[in-house]
XYZ file of C-alpha atoms in Angstrom:
712
model
C -23.061 38.112 56.855
C -25.847 39.595 54.446
C -22.188 41.086 52.473
C -20.705 37.794 52.620
C -23.385 36.421 50.811
C -23.959 38.698 48.693
C -20.624 38.800 47.422
C -20.241 35.064 46.749
C -23.453 35.425 44.763
C -21.631 38.277 42.593
C -18.535 36.234 42.499
C -20.549 33.485 41.490
C -23.035 35.221 38.582
C -19.339 36.992 36.814
C -17.586 33.419 36.004
C -21.170 31.635 35.102
C -20.996 34.878 32.735
C -17.337 34.691 31.277
C -18.291 30.884 30.814
C -21.979 31.330 29.144
C -19.716 33.974 26.630
C -16.463 32.553 25.595
C -18.822 29.255 24.973
C -20.815 31.516 22.635
C -18.094 33.289 21.301
C -15.435 31.068 20.562
C -15.247 28.809 16.848
C -17.261 25.686 16.443
C -14.944 23.374 17.053
C -11.949 24.379 18.871
C -10.399 22.758 21.796
C -12.014 24.812 24.524
C -15.555 24.474 23.051
C -16.042 21.218 25.204
C -13.646 21.144 28.111
C -11.986 17.111 27.393
C -13.252 14.302 28.967
C -10.913 12.918 31.308
C -8.808 9.743 29.881
C -10.270 6.583 30.426
C -8.439 4.651 33.070
C -6.028 2.266 32.154
C -4.207 -0.673 34.976
C -1.813 -2.910 34.327
C -2.383 -6.003 35.746
C 0.797 -8.990 36.835
C -0.666 -12.555 35.179
C 0.824 -15.521 36.254
C 3.699 -17.830 34.099
C 1.939 -20.463 32.390
C -1.779 -19.684 33.134
C -3.454 -18.970 30.186
C -5.711 -16.136 29.609
C -9.148 -17.792 29.683
C -7.536 -19.062 33.227
C -6.880 -15.079 33.953
C -10.304 -13.771 33.011
C -12.122 -16.354 35.004
C -9.936 -15.908 38.388
C -9.843 -11.977 38.051
C -13.589 -11.193 36.230
C -13.232 -8.059 34.116
C -14.994 -4.876 36.196
C -18.212 -3.642 35.404
C -17.243 -0.333 34.007
C -13.962 -2.020 31.793
C -13.624 -2.283 28.002
C -13.561 -6.091 26.888
C -12.425 -4.671 23.048
C -9.751 -2.671 25.085
C -8.564 -5.823 27.157
C -4.289 -5.903 25.775
C -2.054 -8.415 25.756
C 1.477 -7.036 26.381
C 3.708 -9.263 25.804
C 8.133 -7.484 25.648
C 9.450 -10.056 23.238
C 7.520 -7.751 20.804
C 9.072 -4.506 21.206
C 11.731 -5.228 19.379
C 10.109 -6.254 16.128
C 7.830 -3.091 17.157
C 10.356 -0.671 17.004
C 11.914 -1.631 13.393
C 8.185 -0.893 12.186
C 8.767 2.328 13.767
C 12.073 2.754 12.235
C 10.797 1.889 9.240
C 8.079 4.074 8.735
C 10.186 7.224 10.239
C 12.989 6.401 7.615
C 9.958 6.763 5.375
C 8.461 9.687 6.393
C 11.322 11.861 6.456
C 12.461 11.095 3.144
C 8.783 13.179 2.444
C 9.897 15.692 4.110
C 11.715 17.420 1.316
C 8.606 20.118 1.933
C 8.150 19.616 5.427
C 4.572 17.958 5.165
C 5.505 15.460 7.415
C 7.487 17.236 9.990
C 4.935 17.126 12.099
C 3.681 13.165 12.079
C 6.975 12.040 12.206
C 7.066 13.841 15.867
C 3.794 12.282 16.919
C 4.884 8.642 15.709
C 8.179 9.348 17.304
C 6.734 10.406 20.373
C 4.151 7.217 20.477
C 5.708 4.504 22.518
C 6.941 1.127 21.447
C 4.180 -1.047 23.482
C 4.273 -4.548 22.872
C 0.441 -5.010 22.448
C -0.344 -9.013 20.664
C -4.233 -8.273 19.633
C -6.575 -11.049 21.373
C -9.148 -13.308 19.907
C -12.799 -12.420 22.320
C -12.290 -11.189 26.100
C -15.205 -14.023 27.054
C -13.445 -16.976 29.004
C -15.155 -19.626 28.170
C -14.583 -19.235 24.574
C -11.649 -19.335 24.629
C -11.710 -22.853 26.561
C -13.688 -24.119 23.485
C -11.056 -22.756 21.179
C -7.664 -23.071 23.156
C -5.771 -21.869 19.827
C -7.146 -18.546 20.092
C -6.078 -18.958 24.373
C -2.632 -17.990 24.749
C -0.562 -18.877 27.518
C 1.407 -16.023 29.604
C 5.377 -16.058 30.413
C 6.926 -14.590 31.993
C 7.108 -10.672 31.097
C 3.717 -10.577 30.047
C 1.015 -8.653 31.569
C -2.168 -7.778 30.918
C -3.941 -4.175 30.397
C -7.895 -3.176 31.191
C -9.595 0.124 30.663
C -13.141 1.503 31.180
C -15.008 2.342 27.648
C -13.540 4.852 25.773
C -15.793 8.099 24.983
C -13.745 9.347 22.176
C -13.202 8.348 18.419
C -10.047 9.966 16.865
C -8.963 10.783 13.706
C -5.191 10.768 12.850
C -4.127 13.663 10.111
C -1.815 13.386 7.557
C -0.460 16.638 9.358
C -0.005 14.880 12.527
C -2.559 16.631 14.344
C -5.600 14.265 15.812
C -9.406 15.243 16.226
C -11.477 13.520 18.648
C -15.128 12.955 18.961
C -17.279 10.715 20.282
C -18.700 8.003 19.076
C -22.414 7.625 17.534
C -24.141 4.440 16.612
C -24.174 4.364 13.085
C -21.532 6.149 11.777
C -18.891 5.345 9.434
C -15.596 6.577 8.581
C -17.135 9.079 6.254
C -19.022 10.634 8.978
C -16.260 10.864 11.279
C -14.090 12.686 8.422
C -17.131 14.967 7.692
C -17.667 16.186 10.735
C -13.640 17.401 11.215
C -13.904 18.999 8.175
C -11.159 17.110 6.818
C -9.364 18.527 3.739
C -10.305 17.414 0.509
C -12.461 14.567 1.982
C -13.392 14.278 -2.106
C -9.797 12.438 -2.167
C -9.758 9.863 -0.271
C -10.520 6.416 -1.629
C -9.023 4.374 0.962
C -8.908 4.721 5.103
C -7.206 2.245 7.561
C -9.947 1.590 10.678
C -7.880 0.886 13.654
C -10.227 -0.909 15.897
C -9.919 -0.487 20.290
C -8.874 -4.384 20.043
C -6.032 -3.674 18.010
C -7.305 -5.058 14.793
C -7.287 -3.181 11.094
C -8.601 -3.050 8.112
C -9.034 -0.695 5.092
C -12.167 0.104 3.770
C -12.857 1.878 0.160
C -14.602 4.504 0.905
C -14.962 6.967 -2.734
C -16.905 6.897 -5.342
C -14.879 4.001 -7.982
C -14.126 1.598 -4.911
C -17.186 1.093 -2.500
C -17.513 -1.805 -0.620
C -18.921 -2.553 2.208
C -18.554 -0.648 5.588
C -17.717 -1.593 9.110
C -19.151 0.508 12.259
C -15.676 1.700 14.593
C -15.756 0.398 17.994
C -14.891 3.548 20.745
C -12.046 4.199 21.265
C -11.042 2.826 17.666
C -8.505 5.419 15.228
C -8.897 6.470 11.999
C -6.177 7.068 9.276
C -6.990 8.358 6.251
C -4.620 9.964 3.912
C -5.784 11.566 0.138
C -4.781 10.486 -2.706
C -2.328 13.460 -3.038
C -0.189 12.765 0.664
C 2.166 10.916 -1.127
C 1.412 8.427 1.321
C 1.175 5.527 -0.308
C -0.812 1.833 0.158
C 1.829 0.232 1.741
C 3.185 2.910 4.153
C -0.373 3.688 5.013
C -0.616 -0.388 5.730
C 2.926 -0.196 7.856
C 1.176 2.891 9.654
C -1.651 1.330 10.334
C 0.235 -1.743 11.865
C 2.147 0.423 14.558
C -0.570 2.168 15.326
C -2.358 -0.793 16.272
C -0.379 -1.207 18.949
C -1.440 2.480 21.234
C -4.444 3.457 22.117
C -6.583 6.864 21.511
C -6.427 7.945 24.772
C -2.136 7.431 23.859
C -2.458 9.079 19.963
C -3.998 12.114 22.272
C -1.298 12.185 24.871
C 1.097 12.482 22.539
C -0.486 15.186 20.136
C -1.838 18.127 19.693
C -5.669 17.146 19.687
C -8.802 18.832 19.442
C -12.050 18.048 20.420
C -15.407 18.077 19.085
C -19.074 17.770 20.934
C -20.938 15.246 20.512
C -23.702 17.136 18.767
C -21.825 17.940 16.319
C -21.885 14.154 15.226
C -24.906 12.755 13.082
C -24.610 10.207 10.692
C -25.349 10.761 6.927
C -24.010 8.263 4.813
C -26.036 5.488 3.115
C -24.790 1.996 3.528
C -22.141 1.187 0.878
C -22.396 -1.488 -1.266
C -20.235 -3.903 -3.492
C -20.310 -3.642 -6.929
C -22.760 -6.574 -8.383
C -20.886 -8.875 -11.323
C -23.647 -9.745 -13.078
C -23.364 -12.208 -15.943
C -24.328 -11.242 -19.812
C -25.827 -13.996 -22.396
C -22.933 -15.416 -23.376
C -22.190 -15.812 -19.232
C -19.388 -12.923 -19.404
C -19.064 -10.649 -16.565
C -20.689 -8.160 -18.846
C -24.111 -5.726 -19.585
C -26.478 -7.879 -21.947
C -24.809 -8.561 -25.522
C -21.542 -6.881 -24.404
C -18.639 -7.486 -22.287
C -17.830 -5.573 -19.470
C -13.678 -4.970 -18.203
C -15.379 -6.570 -14.760
C -13.708 -10.217 -14.321
C -15.669 -12.351 -11.283
C -13.267 -13.291 -7.529
C -10.693 -15.238 -8.310
C -11.963 -19.506 -7.924
C -15.717 -18.086 -8.688
C -17.938 -20.833 -11.539
C -20.473 -20.130 -13.213
C -23.395 -22.026 -14.939
C -25.151 -19.052 -17.013
C -27.871 -20.349 -19.805
C -29.909 -17.885 -21.895
C -32.557 -17.593 -24.403
C -33.022 -15.376 -27.074
C -34.583 -16.518 -30.319
C -32.834 -18.404 -31.963
C -30.361 -19.097 -29.857
C -30.294 -21.219 -26.537
C -26.634 -20.601 -24.795
C -25.540 -22.894 -22.133
C -22.450 -21.529 -20.559
C -19.560 -22.177 -18.022
C -17.014 -20.055 -17.085
C -14.459 -20.178 -14.121
C -11.908 -17.478 -12.967
C -8.708 -19.301 -12.334
C -6.951 -15.958 -11.259
C -7.656 -12.581 -10.202
C -6.789 -10.960 -14.358
C -8.190 -14.427 -15.706
C -11.758 -15.203 -17.147
C -11.980 -18.854 -18.755
C -15.238 -20.303 -20.461
C -16.408 -23.048 -22.769
C -19.999 -22.515 -24.263
C -22.839 -24.773 -25.542
C -25.209 -22.969 -28.572
C -27.864 -24.089 -29.838
C -29.125 -22.167 -33.048
C -32.636 -23.280 -32.850
C -33.852 -21.787 -36.834
C -31.181 -24.009 -38.200
C -31.059 -27.834 -38.890
C -27.859 -29.851 -38.134
C -27.465 -30.655 -41.840
C -26.271 -33.256 -43.295
C -24.812 -34.985 -41.125
C -28.221 -35.067 -39.220
C -29.588 -38.615 -39.885
C -33.547 -37.747 -38.639
C -33.462 -34.585 -39.778
C -35.168 -32.735 -36.814
C -31.644 -32.065 -35.221
C -30.663 -27.893 -34.615
C -27.372 -26.881 -35.055
C -25.591 -26.891 -31.960
C -21.684 -24.777 -31.896
C -19.333 -25.094 -29.255
C -16.617 -22.214 -27.850
C -14.118 -21.245 -25.934
C -13.628 -18.167 -24.217
C -11.239 -15.902 -22.465
C -10.980 -12.325 -21.144
C -7.605 -10.752 -19.502
C -7.533 -8.008 -17.280
C -5.099 -5.482 -18.702
C -5.425 -2.556 -15.649
C -7.161 -2.171 -12.955
C -10.001 0.989 -11.578
C -8.606 3.948 -9.972
C -9.722 6.993 -9.880
C -8.622 8.592 -12.906
C -8.442 5.390 -15.285
C -10.879 2.799 -15.935
C -10.470 -0.908 -15.796
C -9.871 -2.578 -19.091
C -9.910 -5.537 -20.266
C -9.163 -7.937 -23.877
C -11.193 -11.024 -24.368
C -11.899 -13.280 -27.419
C -14.938 -15.654 -28.346
C -15.060 -18.479 -29.827
C -11.359 -19.717 -29.704
C -10.927 -22.758 -32.052
C -14.689 -22.743 -32.927
C -16.452 -22.805 -35.755
C -15.807 -19.149 -36.681
C -20.024 -18.562 -36.283
C -19.370 -16.387 -33.348
C -15.880 -15.494 -33.651
C -14.803 -12.309 -31.202
C -12.116 -10.103 -29.783
C -13.150 -7.141 -28.152
C -11.105 -4.878 -25.702
C -13.371 -2.928 -23.203
C -13.126 -0.455 -20.247
C -15.227 0.158 -17.191
C -15.138 2.334 -15.197
C -18.276 3.582 -11.987
C -19.248 5.722 -10.489
C -21.453 5.055 -6.988
C -24.100 2.878 -8.578
C -23.645 3.390 -11.553
C -21.140 0.956 -14.252
C -20.578 2.489 -17.712
C -18.318 0.568 -20.040
C -17.120 1.252 -23.306
C -15.207 -0.713 -26.141
C -14.230 -2.026 -28.992
C -14.930 -5.136 -31.003
C -14.131 -6.899 -34.002
C -15.851 -9.645 -35.373
C -19.131 -11.013 -34.781
C -19.840 -8.427 -31.923
C -18.671 -5.574 -34.086
C -21.017 -6.811 -37.197
C -22.546 -3.594 -37.569
C -19.145 -1.838 -38.455
C -20.305 1.439 -37.223
C -16.731 2.578 -36.908
C -14.382 1.044 -39.552
C -11.263 -1.001 -38.172
C -8.882 1.394 -37.161
C -5.704 -0.978 -37.277
C -6.273 -0.444 -41.363
C -4.445 2.056 -41.470
C -1.679 0.120 -40.118
C -1.766 -2.568 -43.078
C -5.146 -3.041 -44.745
C -5.605 -6.371 -44.512
C -6.765 -5.901 -41.756
C -9.996 -5.406 -43.196
C -10.163 -8.487 -44.051
C -11.481 -11.477 -41.438
C -11.105 -15.379 -42.490
C -12.893 -18.101 -40.975
C -16.716 -16.638 -40.315
C -19.543 -18.846 -40.788
C -18.399 -22.234 -39.305
C -16.104 -23.174 -41.853
C -12.448 -23.472 -39.479
C -14.101 -25.786 -36.439
C -11.735 -27.009 -34.039
C -8.925 -24.564 -36.127
C -7.142 -21.832 -34.303
C -7.494 -18.730 -37.494
C -4.919 -16.406 -35.872
C -5.247 -14.647 -39.361
C -9.080 -13.490 -38.644
C -7.420 -12.203 -34.676
C -8.818 -8.155 -35.036
C -9.953 -8.459 -38.337
C -12.560 -7.842 -40.683
C -15.957 -5.045 -39.488
C -15.442 -3.371 -36.277
C -17.908 -1.496 -33.914
C -18.290 0.226 -31.001
C -20.615 -0.617 -28.294
C -21.168 1.122 -24.644
C -23.762 0.066 -21.818
C -24.398 0.953 -18.276
C -26.247 -0.905 -15.603
C -27.576 0.421 -11.904
C -27.695 -1.024 -8.618
C -31.313 0.335 -7.509
C -31.768 1.135 -3.646
C -32.891 -2.188 -3.207
C -30.116 -4.649 -2.906
C -31.631 -7.587 -5.658
C -32.036 -5.174 -8.815
C -30.061 -4.013 -11.740
C -31.200 -2.608 -13.928
C -29.079 -2.753 -17.300
C -28.672 -1.078 -20.953
C -25.980 -0.857 -24.121
C -25.438 0.019 -27.191
C -25.410 -2.530 -29.458
C -22.072 -3.303 -31.895
C -23.994 -6.549 -33.493
C -26.174 -5.591 -36.368
C -27.378 -9.274 -36.923
C -27.177 -8.967 -40.379
C -23.955 -11.630 -40.221
C -25.221 -14.599 -38.853
C -26.119 -18.032 -40.449
C -29.887 -16.284 -40.832
C -30.394 -12.815 -40.651
C -32.068 -11.627 -37.613
C -33.997 -8.027 -38.026
C -33.084 -5.834 -36.048
C -35.392 -2.652 -34.923
C -33.292 -0.903 -32.514
C -29.168 -1.126 -31.504
C -30.613 -0.428 -27.707
C -30.933 -3.568 -25.414
C -32.628 -2.902 -22.044
C -32.560 -5.721 -19.246
C -32.972 -6.154 -15.564
C -31.502 -8.364 -13.113
C -32.909 -10.248 -10.072
C -30.416 -11.064 -7.328
C -32.682 -14.046 -5.622
C -29.691 -14.999 -3.594
C -25.963 -14.618 -3.364
C -25.819 -17.825 -5.118
C -28.563 -17.167 -8.278
C -29.660 -14.406 -10.511
C -32.881 -14.766 -12.650
C -32.257 -11.577 -15.966
C -35.004 -10.713 -18.662
C -34.791 -8.139 -21.536
C -35.690 -6.868 -24.333
C -32.618 -6.879 -26.992
C -32.832 -5.795 -31.362
C -36.084 -4.232 -30.787
C -38.018 -7.457 -30.184
C -37.063 -10.210 -29.362
C -37.273 -10.951 -25.185
C -34.583 -12.284 -23.761
C -34.430 -14.849 -20.770
C -31.920 -16.243 -18.277
C -30.295 -17.655 -14.976
C -27.210 -17.254 -13.553
C -25.989 -19.952 -10.775
C -22.512 -18.974 -9.780
C -20.376 -19.870 -6.028
C -16.608 -19.321 -4.830
C -15.143 -22.194 -4.864
C -12.054 -20.891 -3.036
C -14.936 -19.940 -0.313
C -16.415 -23.329 -0.151
C -15.790 -25.849 2.155
C -18.754 -28.232 2.723
C -17.997 -31.112 6.065
C -18.488 -34.482 5.782
C -20.602 -35.814 8.387
C -18.570 -39.668 7.435
C -15.247 -37.806 7.873
C -13.595 -38.959 11.081
C -13.306 -36.336 13.687
C -9.634 -34.603 13.979
C -7.452 -36.379 17.296
C -7.544 -34.009 19.612
C -4.224 -32.393 20.121
C -2.618 -31.479 23.556
C 0.891 -29.758 23.924
C 2.020 -32.713 26.305
C 3.923 -35.808 24.399
C 2.067 -38.870 26.611
C 4.139 -42.299 25.987
C 1.911 -44.180 24.274
C 1.969 -48.273 23.537
C -0.392 -47.939 20.633
C 0.597 -50.419 17.647
C 1.578 -48.565 14.307
C -1.032 -50.500 12.163
C -3.489 -48.722 14.321
C -1.829 -45.328 13.368
C -1.814 -46.659 9.601
C -5.181 -47.831 10.049
C -6.145 -44.361 11.285
C -3.835 -42.400 8.610
C -6.336 -44.272 5.723
C -9.520 -44.104 7.408
C -8.761 -39.522 8.783
C -7.381 -39.233 5.037
C -8.655 -41.267 2.625
C -4.888 -42.279 1.626
C -3.184 -45.086 2.064
C 0.161 -45.480 4.766
C 2.397 -47.637 2.980
C 5.408 -47.622 4.707
C 6.712 -45.776 8.807
C 10.082 -45.617 9.132
C 12.620 -43.704 12.151
C 15.386 -41.673 11.905
C 16.897 -40.117 14.143
C 14.078 -37.904 15.973
C 12.309 -38.394 12.514
C 9.474 -40.791 11.685
C 9.386 -40.755 8.245
C 5.413 -41.811 6.297
C 4.435 -42.658 3.303
C 1.746 -42.448 1.430
C 0.103 -43.685 -1.335
C -3.099 -43.489 -2.864
C -3.467 -39.392 -2.692
C -6.717 -38.428 -4.276
C -8.805 -35.611 -3.514
C -9.125 -32.119 -2.532
C -8.586 -30.354 0.618
C -5.049 -31.610 1.487
C -3.973 -29.357 3.726
C -6.678 -30.910 5.855
C -6.172 -34.404 5.095
C -2.223 -33.536 6.318
C -3.107 -32.031 9.399
C -5.526 -34.953 10.334
C -2.426 -36.904 9.604
C -0.774 -34.976 11.774
C -2.579 -35.241 14.806
C -2.397 -38.713 14.326
C 1.092 -38.921 14.610
C 0.998 -36.445 17.473
C -1.200 -39.028 19.815
C 0.772 -42.222 18.924
C 4.672 -40.982 17.803
C 7.362 -41.883 20.561
C 7.903 -38.621 22.719
C 11.917 -39.462 21.086
C 10.184 -38.188 17.951
C 10.627 -34.011 17.279
C 9.405 -33.733 13.375
C 7.416 -35.780 11.018
C 8.375 -36.817 7.144
C 5.427 -37.494 5.124
C 6.386 -38.674 1.736
C 3.466 -37.987 -0.447
C 3.469 -40.797 -3.209
C 1.680 -41.927 -6.224
C 2.258 -45.505 -8.263
C 5.431 -46.011 -5.959
C 6.996 -42.618 -7.420
C 7.874 -39.816 -4.266
C 6.076 -36.756 -5.577
C 6.191 -34.566 -2.682
C 7.150 -34.184 0.702
C 6.049 -32.088 4.306
C 8.272 -31.678 6.764
C 5.866 -31.178 10.250
C 7.489 -29.242 12.819
C 6.037 -31.347 16.052
C 6.352 -28.743 18.765
C 5.469 -25.746 16.706
C 2.597 -27.386 14.453
C 1.443 -28.554 18.340
C 2.053 -24.802 19.219
C -0.176 -23.592 16.702
C -2.596 -25.550 17.410
C -2.737 -25.333 21.370
C -2.544 -21.988 22.156
C -2.593 -18.798 20.599
C 1.546 -17.354 20.482
C 2.837 -14.107 19.874
C 4.341 -12.791 16.269
C 7.717 -13.223 16.669
C 6.765 -16.896 17.488
C 5.124 -18.172 14.965
C 6.512 -20.213 12.619
C 5.591 -22.325 9.732
C 4.554 -25.676 10.993
C 4.135 -27.804 7.943
C 7.496 -27.044 5.718
C 6.467 -28.418 1.545
C 9.811 -30.029 0.231
C 11.087 -31.726 -2.775
C 11.635 -35.276 -3.121
C 14.887 -36.328 -1.099
C 16.781 -37.370 -4.616
C 18.874 -39.585 -3.034
C 17.131 -42.154 -0.794
C 18.708 -41.250 3.373
C 19.428 -44.381 5.509
C 16.408 -45.387 7.828
C 15.032 -48.614 10.018
C 11.235 -49.689 8.484
C 9.374 -50.401 11.820
C 6.227 -50.748 10.302
C 5.460 -51.557 6.186
C 1.886 -52.957 4.697
C 2.932 -55.828 2.857
C 2.913 -55.257 -1.211
C 0.678 -56.835 -3.220
C 2.271 -57.428 -6.980
C -1.669 -57.377 -8.700
C -4.959 -56.285 -8.138
C -7.878 -55.426 -9.299
C -11.407 -53.629 -8.371
C -15.117 -52.603 -9.820
C -16.075 -49.224 -10.765
C -18.633 -47.483 -13.076
C -17.335 -46.550 -16.578
C -19.167 -43.644 -17.966
C -18.567 -41.962 -21.645
C -20.623 -39.262 -23.266
C -20.701 -37.166 -26.662
C -22.642 -33.461 -26.374
C -23.993 -31.847 -29.166
C -23.894 -34.227 -31.796
C -25.596 -34.562 -34.422
C -28.178 -37.799 -33.884
C -28.805 -36.697 -30.114
C -29.183 -33.422 -27.867
C -26.420 -36.321 -25.941
C -25.148 -39.754 -26.378
C -23.363 -41.727 -23.508
C -22.448 -45.379 -22.668
C -22.575 -46.173 -19.063
C -21.380 -49.384 -18.003
C -18.745 -51.129 -15.427
C -15.137 -51.617 -15.631
C -12.938 -53.811 -13.807
C -9.268 -51.606 -13.438
C -5.665 -54.294 -13.391
C -2.340 -53.095 -12.008
C 0.870 -55.231 -11.987
C 3.885 -54.022 -10.162
C 7.000 -55.161 -11.334
C 8.936 -53.222 -9.489
C 8.737 -50.442 -6.374
C 8.474 -47.731 -9.332
C 6.578 -49.866 -12.382
C 3.338 -50.571 -12.790
C 1.201 -51.787 -15.429
C -2.702 -50.647 -15.553
C -5.559 -51.220 -17.536
C -9.126 -51.876 -17.348
C -11.331 -54.422 -18.591
């Protein structure tokens, strides 16, 4: 008995000694260094036809070990579209495989299943009940897959191999790339992160395009091709979309996975930030006196005030497109009187100007962003300038270098390079305020020319930006020459809030600068008004109604602020003519109109034809598929069932016959009482001249589409 015990003890000791030696001798990161953790258990569960996800969650609560973000909605109808996406990926990868570099990736993608997964908004049943547009309704064949919390994050390599790691709080994409010894980490500009809930997003991680990062959830997948992999942005986006239908466990089971120990992942990368875009003294995105090639986001509005003696500038800029900035400026020149037009002899000289800046080239890992701009287009020529400027970002630094003509290039430290083509470029006409209100194309890019440049540094504190620049203007060509002790200008910006920036600096070596900028992304402004009527609740079922159309027309006016003038019926289509169009947010107004029509229209109506009119003339139409609109507002639809419920169409060229069932009584004569206002800013008699009063607008309708209007 004692011998058996000793033999068992010796056997176990040898086994543990072998495990110790194997674990210490194997290279770090090899799969055998740590036995892979068992894959999370995944269970596919049936659902009842016409049951909502919220009802299913209340009927069958998730187990305690289930991961809510891992909840998967499997829809058979989506498999065809996903199979087509997979085929397109394989075809594109095969075209790039002439050197065999994508063979393993092709093999992996080909082995992955087509799941039919559709991302869900949340697994919170009560939230889904309160937001029915995100609550799917199951049909036969649908199922729900639940899984326990995954203990892995997977990185898909460009060679088709997969590196898996244990997730860590605070870790970002670069941490996972570094721990996997990802080749050419410095050559990665962008990474795709596929979260465990099936949503995917692009993360910008290079030194020149760094942007805020999102922490990865357990069960996430990373796809980060180097820039030299020939796997372009379009292909990477499609691959990310396909990977969003998978799970980490599926990806690992079909690949040659390498699992790393948890202790190897220690978050080290600091939080990334967007490049701060701040205004210069002229209201442009730039340094101080000089512009940069940077552009504000599309739809942004900026008001900037700057004071640097003897100039006070009021700048208003808008960004109608991503690549175009347009601005208006009012300058008060405090050391000059207005002149003979000033009857009081106390008014200082003022100048108005219009600016344009156009982006020519977007920044990438090699090339800078490039822009061209014109200052004081059609103005007096006092501050007229043209420039070409390039900007390049390196982390928290943003560098700019440009070539300026006119006022911005008055130091003439370079000489006009265009004069080598034609000597006339050395002569600039239209300066000194001689050509107000004229477009002097013969002065563009002519005359004195200078190099300028600058840099801004975003301090570790989020709110502070330091600036320094080399000014191309020597200020000797101003209306009154100004002393310049140094061409180096220094400044600092305090970003009080996302919408307010304060600036202070030292310019010309002797002049203090003060400024403030108020900016807002107008494309994202959405301020609900408490006076607006709430949109009628939407149900998919068409309820029988006896509500009179007059009440519907009154509701249309109250919900939209517009007026219903006629309602007619043509087969299964209800035609509604709407006039008195005004205001913004037309899509919201139209959505509220459709909600009222869906509530009140007979069940036989399948379409709404909204004719938008002004003064009796049809401007455009919105044709609404009633069922599709109701579905989109009452449940989450799989992509294969999604369609645009509201289609914009041009007015009908030939009027179709329809049966009028309600029409507003036309009025041939109407009038009203409104305030009137006129103003003039920057004139010689006063800074602001205005006239306020009351006006009586009058309209006389001669025919349906003929009107005479005026005001008293």
